[in-house]
Amino acid sequence: MTMGNDMSPLFQEVIACMGIPDLEVKKMVYLFLINYARARAEIANLAVNGFEDDVNDPNPLVRAMAIRTMGYIYVERVIESLIDPLRHCLRDRDPYVRKTAAMAVLKLSMFDRSLVEEERFLDMLKDLLADGNPSVVANAVAALTEISERSPHIKLKLNMKIANKLITALNECNEWGQIYILESLMYVVPQDSSDAETIMERIMPRLQHGNSGVVLVAIKVIAYMMNYVSQVDTLEPILRKLSPPLVTLLASGPEVQYITLRNIQLLLQRWPTILQNQLRAFFCKYDDPIYVKLAKLEVILSLTTEENARVVLTELAEYATEIDVDFVRKAVRSIGRIAIKIELAADRCVRALLDLIQTKVNYVVQEAIVVIRDIFRKYPNRYESIIGTLCENLDSLDEPEARAAMIWIIGQYADRIDNSDVVLGTFLESFLDDTAEVQLALLTAIVKLFIMRPTAGQDLVPKVLKWATEDVDSPDIRDRGFIYWRLLSTDPEMARTVVLSDKPEITAEGERLDMPLLEELLLQVGTLSSIYRKPPSTFIPFAKKRFLGMSPALTRLTIAAPPVSRLPRTISSAMSQPAAKPATPQAPDMPPALATPRSSNTQLTSSALDISSGAVGGMSNPYINDYTPGPMAGNDAVLIDLMSMEDDEDAVDGGGAAINSGGMVGFNANFGMSGMNLASMDPSSIAGAASQSSMPSSQQVLNSAFDAAGLDALSNMPTSASSLNRPSSNRSPMPDLMRQFTSSFDLSGASSGVLSGGSQTANGSSQLDPFQQQQTAFQQRQLQSAAFSLSAPATSVSGGHLGPSAFPAALSPTSTFFGANSASPFNNPAPFSPLAQSHNSNLTPNSAPPAIRNTESSSTLTATSHTTSKPDNSAALSREVDELAAKMYNTGMLNSFSNNGGYTANASATVPYVPSQKVLLDAAQTQGLEILGTFARRNGSIQMEMSFVNKSGMSIGDFAIQFNKNTYGITPSGSLNAGTVMPMSSVEVGLPLVTGGPTMEMQPLTNIQIAVKCTAGIFYFQTQYSLHILLEESGQSDQGMFLRMWKDMPENMQSSHTAQNLRFASMEDMRNKLNMNSVFTVAQRSFGNATHFYTSSKLCDGSMFYSEIKVANNFQAAIIVTKSINTRLIPLYQKAIEDICTAF
Amino acid sequence: MLSAVFIYNQKGEVLISRLYRHDVKRSVADVFRVHVISSPTSVIRSPVTTLGSTSFYHIRYDNLWLCAVTKNNASAAMVFEFLYRLLGLGVSYFGRFDEESVKNNFVLIYELLDEVLDFGYPQNIEVDTLKLYVTTESVRSSARGGLQSDVVTGIPHSITMQATGTTTWRRNDIVYKKNEAFVDVIESVNLIMSAKGTVLRADVQGQIVMRSFLSGMPECKFGLNDKLVLDRDPAAGNTTVASSQMGRRQGGMSGMGDGESVEIADCQFHQCVRLGRFDTDRTISFIPPDGEFELMRYRTTENVNLPFKVLPVVREMGKTRIEYEVLIKSNFSAKLSATNMVVTIPTPPNATKCRIKVTGSGAGKAKYNPEENAIVWRISRFQGLQELALTAVVDLTPMTKPVAWSRPPIALDFQVLMFTASGLLVRFLKVFEKSNYQSVKWVRYMTKAGSYEIRI
């Protein structure tokens, strides 16, 4: 059997042995059954009789063994016959049988979850928590924990009373039981600081346990509880007590050492003060396994301070002479990190590195050069004297990273190294054989050389540019080559400013995990997840996400705050856009910064989380900050209701030893919950609207669905925010777009026009520095991805619909890059609408020909670009600029359309909100056909309202329309009756729509792709609808439901949004208007100067949105806090509310 | 929790395979063999290997690989602790745990695996309890009689009570004619000393192993010269009856007086020790398992008395010769002596010939061992306050491609009886039992080398 031979033919004979009254034989028969019963279900049924005898055997060992074995056999018949005996065994007088039965319930639930619930085994398990025998309690706890971990709709919640009982049992359990019980304490959410302190105090002795599993799980619980402590003073002694056990664990087996070290790293990031003065405990022994050594090195690095830097460096230098290549490299790299982290130690580090270079050991030298590059970046003009030494080793460099680093150094100091041109020339010889990394570095270095010493570089530059643009396949290199080429040929001065600009500071902070990720990992101390530093959901399919339970006591105190430099980054990402972080721009002149996000995916996830949990946390949970004074209106007793619910619970708990009362171990079996947990299992739902991973695929799908060229560019729209965050090497979808960009400038032209125009208007200055204009155009080429992502929304979504999320997201990197020169005129998040409005007054639809340049800004733009362009490129450039101007005008015109020609929503609350029509298809792209449109919901049915405008000389007819698959399966339910549109006239059409068609997830979710066929051709476009059209009229929820859902949904399913300048006459008006658009008011409360609405909505797919809308009485602003299991839709939902509230 | 446990031999053949959950198949055993055991990279980069959503945890012992498999985000520390325990269980059942003993005890191992894990959750892994009902050949006959015939008298019940009760580690019906308890204090000194002679890291990992042969359910109290206890209660230093008996022994042991106390940085206890009481008043109280067990482990970092000082001089004379001068001084009372001392002095891989000379009385023998790339110097007995020296000249063959020698550290191995590097002393061991019998207690001290490294 062990050897893998199939013994199942002996089944019959083996079963016959079941009756032999010998324990040993029985055990073997059972083992046989476990192994083969699944394969031979029909024979397994024969064993049932034997089992039935055994479960009634007077010997408890036999009873237990029978129950245990039956649980392993996942055969219907066996499981059926298990149920009754199991019920008895759970109440058996023998604890050994009870503890085995508890496990059997878990086995059963893995076989059939519903069975366990139907047969009320869960309640019986809960009863076992009060069992007198500690082993039984431990197994029951373990079973409950795993059942809740795996079940989508069962959530384990323990209150303090249960927790205290469990902790009492802890003292009597064996070591494994202690682990299970401690683990279950992670399901306690302390309601005040003293609860957390009590638990910590009571489990503190476990840190002395000999089993490292117990110690680590105890540390996990303590690390979790520390988030709920209100006083820093109480934390310090606790942290002091954590250090010794951690060091002691380093004396265990190497495997446990490794786990401990990985966890120490996590703990150190959150609580930097632990393990102070323990540095030496982490010095590597010669015969430590390599994984322990590498992990120790990381800890040493985090523990290095100014005081001990000297000792650490000596130690690292020692490691750098060892045998294992990885270890040596990491040691060398660590020396560089210390130089960057601790300025005072930099001198010493550089000296140590130089010593290492003298060893001439190939990989040591290469590694040292890589870190020295970073040191040069960090401390310019300090260590350049060592360049000579570095250059001695040019020949030995064969690794790309080292070559690139050396090239960077030479390029950066091209003017100080006499023969820099010769050296770079040598490197250039093998240019085409090098990797992209080296090619990029070489390209930049040679351009630098040319700028600094034009005579020295003049031979090399044309060569490298030619190769880069013609012979290299990598789009990154090609793009950069083009950029340099154009830059150098148009304006060398400009090129100097750009190429030799100051580089952003680098820090050693790249090592750190993001706070939200760190917080999640700290809830996983000791587990696999903590070793891999990944949330469990990334490698375990069913894993539930853990988060800090919301409670008034949640404080997240820190003793030594993480360095300030991190702070603004987190905040700005939280403020400006939900899904994207302003990542370090991959500007051409930057070596891969240390701070480059390790994985943009996790960053996205975490930043999205940040919003829901961290930055706005205070505001988002109405029960934390809410002030209660003042009388409350009778029907609005939201708070009171909640209180009484909690009181009830307590009362039940208070009823003595009633563990089974359900209030203590709260199993919530409602369906809303199940949906919620499913959602939280899906990592992409947390990542928010801009899901990275879906980008390439959606692009592909689009391409295949509509293979029109114009759409390629449009399809890039959903990538807006996320594409910026991607490391340059991943920009694979871009080359096509780039080509398109250079050949026909329309899309990007539009956006840059809009941008520059917008910025000018916003700044109120019509005379712009010509350089700045030039730069704007240039910068778009440089960060073409940015330009592209901007372009799409700009053309397809007009004016007010450029959501705040898309705009600043795309802009922030550009402004970082150009920070010094252009003073970030783009940072104004709303440059667009003023521009649009200013055009409105000037233009009337249809009448203004596209050629007219009616604003000063646009003509300035054209003029300057003409003057600054050099002959060779001026044609292209001027064409571009012309296009810019034309597009800018166009955009203006579009807006005038949308506001004047579209349906005007009435301020009166009797009419549902319909967004104004926007241009879907632009006459310039087609043969004179312009389509404007919007989506509306009237009387429960969805409609698309369109205007077809014919600007061509011929009549257009035979219209047909088709929708591509979209997120909610919106599809036309009737045909398009547009008839024939005569030249220079227009037709308004309503197209009835239904949901329920074929679905495909779009980015953003409300995106919809449409194809229109007519006599003028087939046109493709995409647009987004306002989410309110999908809200059902049946979305009214009662107060009880609202309360329960609001309370049950954790904070990561919540987010908040601020809307400004509401257009309402009264609260009544607002309430009606919202109700009219299926945002139903559940309750309403007024305070002195504000009113709070509690609303519910139901989406067509059944998901509910619960919101709290706090409105100032002057309607200046409203804070919308929304909870929904459908977290990805919350921003869109809130946007819809905002639009409803701000529409005329 | 664990989905499966496999035991492989050195070649990667599965000796034992026990699946606990339906989320893995037996074929995952091959996955581990292919990816880890017979992986071409000889160095194991991690004790945990995750392939897809399946994680393999392994430890190696003798010629065996013990491997646990999980499919969830299990507590890795717990899994390894379980594997360590499983190993201990094997050793204690079979004397040694290797391929042969596994093959000879198939049935028993499966029985044990069935008992110690339920659905992948570790249950009771106490050897004492398990031996009651999972038995080896020799004792089986009597035990089986008990199981089969004495159902009525309730013996199985006492087994189950034992297996699930509060003292799973001890039976309550133990009787000895002579009640004795032996305490061994075993300290491992860890040292990393730089080539310049500065101590980079020195600490002591102590182990207190107890062998108890006591009747009934004895309640023991144990006292050390723990600084925290003595500081709290200065009078307690030399008053207890038990301590005077032991104190006498200590008197002759080394130069350390009774009044000195030791600062214990951290300690861990066997699960029989009541952690709550230790936490409140640092009293070590427990009901011991029968026979040998590790009562506690402790760690000290302050004031470590290094038993040996090593002063190495290693000179590379050009590319063909290396000269060694190694001086070792013992740093403990002249009445004591170290035994089984081995000094390993590494040499470069291209060493050809060594001329070695040792000086000092009883200086032992030193030999060049080409397999280890080291000079191995064995000293059977090293007296306290003594000095021994070794000089050696090593010839090297010229190498076509010069490879830097990584200069591994000199390593020492030794044992010193009746000496503790930390200065720790047992102050008392009190035994209380209902029947109030007299018990005899013995204490022994030993210091040995942990990882005693001197860089050169």
mmCIF file with all atom_site columns, C-alpha atoms in Angstrom, chain B residues 301-368:
data_model
loop_
_atom_site.group_PDB
_atom_site.id
_atom_site.type_symbol
_atom_site.label_atom_id
_atom_site.label_alt_id
_atom_site.label_comp_id
_atom_site.label_asym_id
_atom_site.label_entity_id
_atom_site.label_seq_id
_atom_site.pdbx_PDB_ins_code
_atom_site.Cartn_x
_atom_site.Cartn_y
_atom_site.Cartn_z
_atom_site.occupancy
_atom_site.B_iso_or_equiv
_atom_site.pdbx_formal_charge
_atom_site.auth_seq_id
_atom_site.auth_comp_id
_atom_site.auth_asym_id
_atom_site.auth_atom_id
_atom_site.pdbx_PDB_model_num
ATOM 1  C CA . THR B 1 301 ? 23.871 36.284 27.306 1.00 0.00 ? 301 THR B CA 1
ATOM 2  C CA . GLU B 1 302 ? 25.439 38.196 30.171 1.00 0.00 ? 302 GLU B CA 1
ATOM 3  C CA . ASN B 1 303 ? 28.701 37.257 31.879 1.00 0.00 ? 303 ASN B CA 1
ATOM 4  C CA . VAL B 1 304 ? 29.387 34.100 29.967 1.00 0.00 ? 304 VAL B CA 1
ATOM 5  C CA . ASN B 1 305 ? 32.477 32.285 31.291 1.00 0.00 ? 305 ASN B CA 1
ATOM 6  C CA . LEU B 1 306 ? 34.111 31.084 28.140 1.00 0.00 ? 306 LEU B CA 1
ATOM 7  C CA . PRO B 1 307 ? 35.830 27.830 29.015 1.00 0.00 ? 307 PRO B CA 1
ATOM 8  C CA . PHE B 1 308 ? 38.483 28.199 26.319 1.00 0.00 ? 308 PHE B CA 1
ATOM 9  C CA . LYS B 1 309 ? 40.378 31.047 24.778 1.00 0.00 ? 309 LYS B CA 1
ATOM 10 C CA . VAL B 1 310 ? 41.804 30.428 21.334 1.00 0.00 ? 310 VAL B CA 1
ATOM 11 C CA . LEU B 1 311 ? 44.497 32.617 19.841 1.00 0.00 ? 311 LEU B CA 1
ATOM 12 C CA . PRO B 1 312 ? 45.041 31.674 16.226 1.00 0.00 ? 312 PRO B CA 1
ATOM 13 C CA . VAL B 1 313 ? 47.614 33.105 13.872 1.00 0.00 ? 313 VAL B CA 1
ATOM 14 C CA . VAL B 1 314 ? 47.260 32.079 10.247 1.00 0.00 ? 314 VAL B CA 1
ATOM 15 C CA . ARG B 1 315 ? 49.731 33.438 7.755  1.00 0.00 ? 315 ARG B CA 1
ATOM 16 C CA . GLU B 1 316 ? 49.501 32.826 4.049  1.00 0.00 ? 316 GLU B CA 1
ATOM 17 C CA . MET B 1 317 ? 53.081 32.747 2.848  1.00 0.00 ? 317 MET B CA 1
ATOM 18 C CA . GLY B 1 318 ? 52.781 33.396 -0.838 1.00 0.00 ? 318 GLY B CA 1
ATOM 19 C CA . LYS B 1 319 ? 50.611 31.059 -2.777 1.00 0.00 ? 319 LYS B CA 1
ATOM 20 C CA . THR B 1 320 ? 52.190 27.816 -1.776 1.00 0.00 ? 320 THR B CA 1
ATOM 21 C CA . ARG B 1 321 ? 52.348 27.771 1.967  1.00 0.00 ? 321 ARG B CA 1
ATOM 22 C CA . ILE B 1 322 ? 50.246 28.574 5.008  1.00 0.00 ? 322 ILE B CA 1
ATOM 23 C CA . GLU B 1 323 ? 51.553 28.706 8.546  1.00 0.00 ? 323 GLU B CA 1
ATOM 24 C CA . TYR B 1 324 ? 49.352 28.149 11.567 1.00 0.00 ? 324 TYR B CA 1
ATOM 25 C CA . GLU B 1 325 ? 49.974 28.917 15.189 1.00 0.00 ? 325 GLU B CA 1
ATOM 26 C CA . VAL B 1 326 ? 47.055 28.072 17.406 1.00 0.00 ? 326 VAL B CA 1
ATOM 27 C CA . LEU B 1 327 ? 47.227 28.604 21.161 1.00 0.00 ? 327 LEU B CA 1
ATOM 28 C CA . ILE B 1 328 ? 44.430 27.342 23.392 1.00 0.00 ? 328 ILE B CA 1
ATOM 29 C CA . LYS B 1 329 ? 44.024 28.275 27.049 1.00 0.00 ? 329 LYS B CA 1
ATOM 30 C CA . SER B 1 330 ? 41.532 26.730 29.400 1.00 0.00 ? 330 SER B CA 1
ATOM 31 C CA . ASN B 1 331 ? 39.750 29.157 31.616 1.00 0.00 ? 331 ASN B CA 1
ATOM 32 C CA . PHE B 1 332 ? 38.224 27.093 34.438 1.00 0.00 ? 332 PHE B CA 1
ATOM 33 C CA . SER B 1 333 ? 39.320 25.746 37.772 1.00 0.00 ? 333 SER B CA 1
ATOM 34 C CA . ALA B 1 334 ? 42.389 23.545 37.725 1.00 0.00 ? 334 ALA B CA 1
ATOM 35 C CA . LYS B 1 335 ? 40.397 20.862 39.562 1.00 0.00 ? 335 LYS B CA 1
ATOM 36 C CA . LEU B 1 336 ? 38.197 20.331 36.558 1.00 0.00 ? 336 LEU B CA 1
ATOM 37 C CA . SER B 1 337 ? 39.022 19.088 33.141 1.00 0.00 ? 337 SER B CA 1
ATOM 38 C CA . ALA B 1 338 ? 37.512 19.029 29.701 1.00 0.00 ? 338 ALA B CA 1
ATOM 39 C CA . THR B 1 339 ? 37.133 15.764 27.866 1.00 0.00 ? 339 THR B CA 1
ATOM 40 C CA . ASN B 1 340 ? 36.722 14.671 24.290 1.00 0.00 ? 340 ASN B CA 1
ATOM 41 C CA . MET B 1 341 ? 38.076 17.887 22.975 1.00 0.00 ? 341 MET B CA 1
ATOM 42 C CA . VAL B 1 342 ? 38.303 18.251 19.214 1.00 0.00 ? 342 VAL B CA 1
ATOM 43 C CA . VAL B 1 343 ? 39.732 21.298 17.512 1.00 0.00 ? 343 VAL B CA 1
ATOM 44 C CA . THR B 1 344 ? 39.066 21.539 13.811 1.00 0.00 ? 344 THR B CA 1
ATOM 45 C CA . ILE B 1 345 ? 41.389 23.886 12.008 1.00 0.00 ? 345 ILE B CA 1
ATOM 46 C CA . PRO B 1 346 ? 40.382 24.379 8.402  1.00 0.00 ? 346 PRO B CA 1
ATOM 47 C CA . THR B 1 347 ? 42.862 24.267 5.563  1.00 0.00 ? 347 THR B CA 1
ATOM 48 C CA . PRO B 1 348 ? 42.450 25.345 1.936  1.00 0.00 ? 348 PRO B CA 1
ATOM 49 C CA . PRO B 1 349 ? 41.160 22.708 -0.471 1.00 0.00 ? 349 PRO B CA 1
ATOM 50 C CA . ASN B 1 350 ? 44.424 22.596 -2.352 1.00 0.00 ? 350 ASN B CA 1
ATOM 51 C CA . ALA B 1 351 ? 46.506 21.675 0.678  1.00 0.00 ? 351 ALA B CA 1
ATOM 52 C CA . THR B 1 352 ? 48.866 18.791 0.029  1.00 0.00 ? 352 THR B CA 1
ATOM 53 C CA . LYS B 1 353 ? 51.137 18.234 2.962  1.00 0.00 ? 353 LYS B CA 1
ATOM 54 C CA . CYS B 1 354 ? 50.989 19.279 6.579  1.00 0.00 ? 354 CYS B CA 1
ATOM 55 C CA . ARG B 1 355 ? 53.735 19.347 9.118  1.00 0.00 ? 355 ARG B CA 1
ATOM 56 C CA . ILE B 1 356 ? 52.083 19.578 12.508 1.00 0.00 ? 356 ILE B CA 1
ATOM 57 C CA . LYS B 1 357 ? 53.557 19.932 15.954 1.00 0.00 ? 357 LYS B CA 1
ATOM 58 C CA . VAL B 1 358 ? 51.719 20.118 19.245 1.00 0.00 ? 358 VAL B CA 1
ATOM 59 C CA . THR B 1 359 ? 53.246 21.307 22.503 1.00 0.00 ? 359 THR B CA 1
ATOM 60 C CA . GLY B 1 360 ? 52.175 21.031 26.138 1.00 0.00 ? 360 GLY B CA 1
ATOM 61 C CA . SER B 1 361 ? 51.586 18.111 28.451 1.00 0.00 ? 361 SER B CA 1
ATOM 62 C CA . GLY B 1 362 ? 48.870 15.755 27.301 1.00 0.00 ? 362 GLY B CA 1
ATOM 63 C CA . ALA B 1 363 ? 48.554 17.748 24.116 1.00 0.00 ? 363 ALA B CA 1
ATOM 64 C CA . GLY B 1 364 ? 46.879 14.942 22.244 1.00 0.00 ? 364 GLY B CA 1
ATOM 65 C CA . LYS B 1 365 ? 47.228 14.215 18.590 1.00 0.00 ? 365 LYS B CA 1
ATOM 66 C CA . ALA B 1 366 ? 46.686 16.361 15.519 1.00 0.00 ? 366 ALA B CA 1
ATOM 67 C CA . LYS B 1 367 ? 46.236 14.973 12.068 1.00 0.00 ? 367 LYS B CA 1
ATOM 68 C CA . TYR B 1 368 ? 45.538 16.445 8.699  1.00 0.00 ? 368 TYR B CA 1
#
